[in-house]
């Protein structure tokens, strides 16, 4: 699995997911730090990434195109250590949902 981490989330999340066997990169690593949401979504489709984002705009964007998956992080504002702890608790279940084909997986 490959994940692209959106701008509202820290690069540390990409490193965490990489440690879990996921090929994960942050938008800053691929020149998308200032990109529009539509461009980020198109990048995920073109490169077969799952987008990990806090941005609910992707609900609408994803509904307008076939394919693509994203993890919608709905944890509110928290520091990186708390975010990584939350991902550690739920990542196995999240990954299972993505592997079975769910287009949107929420993390709360």
Short mmCIF file of C-alpha atoms in Angstrom, two decimals:
data_model
loop_
_atom_site.label_atom_id
_atom_site.label_comp_id
_atom_site.label_asym_id
_atom_site.label_seq_id
_atom_site.Cartn_x
_atom_site.Cartn_y
_atom_site.Cartn_z
CA UNK A 1 0.00 0.00 0.00
CA UNK A 2 1.10 3.54 -0.77
CA UNK A 3 -0.10 6.60 1.16
CA UNK A 4 0.20 10.30 0.45
CA UNK A 5 -0.04 12.43 3.61
CA UNK A 6 -1.82 15.76 3.14
CA UNK A 7 -0.52 19.11 4.38
CA UNK A 8 -2.59 19.36 7.58
CA UNK A 9 -0.84 16.28 8.92
CA UNK A 10 2.81 16.11 9.99
CA UNK A 11 5.58 14.45 7.98
CA UNK A 12 6.13 12.29 11.08
CA UNK A 13 2.96 10.42 10.08
CA UNK A 14 4.61 9.36 6.81
CA UNK A 15 7.61 8.08 8.76
CA UNK A 16 5.30 6.22 11.18
CA UNK A 17 3.41 4.51 8.35
CA UNK A 18 6.69 3.63 6.65
CA UNK A 19 7.75 1.90 9.87
CA UNK A 20 4.54 -0.15 9.57
CA UNK A 21 5.47 -1.36 6.07
CA UNK A 22 3.53 1.26 4.11
CA UNK A 23 5.18 3.27 1.35
CA UNK A 24 4.23 6.71 2.67
CA UNK A 25 5.25 10.19 1.60
CA UNK A 26 4.18 13.69 2.60
CA UNK A 27 2.88 16.18 0.01
CA UNK A 28 5.95 18.35 0.68
CA UNK A 29 8.17 15.54 -0.64
CA UNK A 30 6.53 15.57 -4.07
CA UNK A 31 6.12 19.31 -4.61
CA UNK A 32 2.44 19.45 -3.68
CA UNK A 33 2.69 21.58 -0.52
CA UNK A 34 0.85 24.48 -2.18
CA UNK A 35 -1.27 22.41 -4.57
CA UNK A 36 -5.03 22.65 -4.92
CA UNK A 37 -7.07 19.77 -3.53
CA UNK A 38 -8.05 18.63 -7.03
CA UNK A 39 -4.36 18.42 -8.04
CA UNK A 40 -3.55 16.38 -4.93
CA UNK A 41 -6.45 14.03 -5.66
CA UNK A 42 -5.36 13.63 -9.29
CA UNK A 43 -1.82 12.84 -8.12
CA UNK A 44 -3.13 10.07 -5.86
CA UNK A 45 -5.10 8.60 -8.75
CA UNK A 46 -2.21 8.79 -11.20
CA UNK A 47 0.29 7.25 -8.77
CA UNK A 48 -2.04 4.78 -7.00
CA UNK A 49 -1.79 6.38 -3.54
CA UNK A 50 -4.29 6.36 -0.71
CA UNK A 51 -4.66 9.95 0.49
CA UNK A 52 -4.51 10.53 4.25
CA UNK A 53 -6.13 13.88 5.05
CA UNK A 54 -8.12 15.94 7.53
CA UNK A 55 -9.77 17.88 4.69
CA UNK A 56 -13.45 17.02 4.22
CA UNK A 57 -13.39 18.61 0.74
CA UNK A 58 -12.12 15.26 -0.50
CA UNK A 59 -15.55 13.71 0.19
CA UNK A 60 -16.94 15.81 -2.64
CA UNK A 61 -13.89 15.54 -4.88
CA UNK A 62 -13.72 11.75 -4.56
CA UNK A 63 -17.42 11.37 -5.34
CA UNK A 64 -16.83 13.03 -8.72
CA UNK A 65 -14.34 10.46 -9.98
CA UNK A 66 -14.20 6.69 -10.12
CA UNK A 67 -11.50 5.01 -8.10
CA UNK A 68 -9.26 6.41 -5.45
CA UNK A 69 -9.32 5.97 -1.70
CA UNK A 70 -8.67 8.18 1.25
CA UNK A 71 -8.36 8.04 5.01
CA UNK A 72 -10.32 10.88 6.58
CA UNK A 73 -8.69 11.85 9.87
CA UNK A 74 -11.31 13.34 12.20
CA UNK A 75 -9.37 13.50 15.45
CA UNK A 76 -9.43 17.25 15.94
CA UNK A 77 -6.29 19.17 16.74
CA UNK A 78 -3.67 17.14 18.54
CA UNK A 79 0.08 17.01 18.80
CA UNK A 80 2.07 14.59 16.66
CA UNK A 81 2.67 12.06 19.49
CA UNK A 82 -1.08 11.79 20.17
CA UNK A 83 -1.81 11.50 16.45
CA UNK A 84 0.72 8.71 16.05
CA UNK A 85 -0.70 6.88 19.09
CA UNK A 86 -4.17 7.08 17.56
CA UNK A 87 -2.88 5.72 14.24
CA UNK A 88 -1.05 2.95 16.07
CA UNK A 89 -4.33 1.87 17.70
CA UNK A 90 -6.40 1.83 14.51
CA UNK A 91 -4.02 1.31 11.59
CA UNK A 92 -4.50 -2.46 11.27
CA UNK A 93 -8.28 -2.05 11.01
CA UNK A 94 -7.89 0.94 8.68
CA UNK A 95 -5.57 -0.99 6.40
CA UNK A 96 -7.99 -3.94 6.35
CA UNK A 97 -10.84 -1.66 5.24
CA UNK A 98 -8.69 -0.16 2.49
CA UNK A 99 -7.56 -3.61 1.33
CA UNK A 100 -11.17 -4.77 1.00
CA UNK A 101 -11.88 -1.76 -1.22
CA UNK A 102 -13.52 0.84 1.02
CA UNK A 103 -13.10 4.22 -0.68
CA UNK A 104 -13.30 6.31 2.49
CA UNK A 105 -12.12 5.17 5.91
CA UNK A 106 -12.65 7.48 8.87
CA UNK A 107 -10.32 7.68 11.83
CA UNK A 108 -11.99 9.25 14.87
#
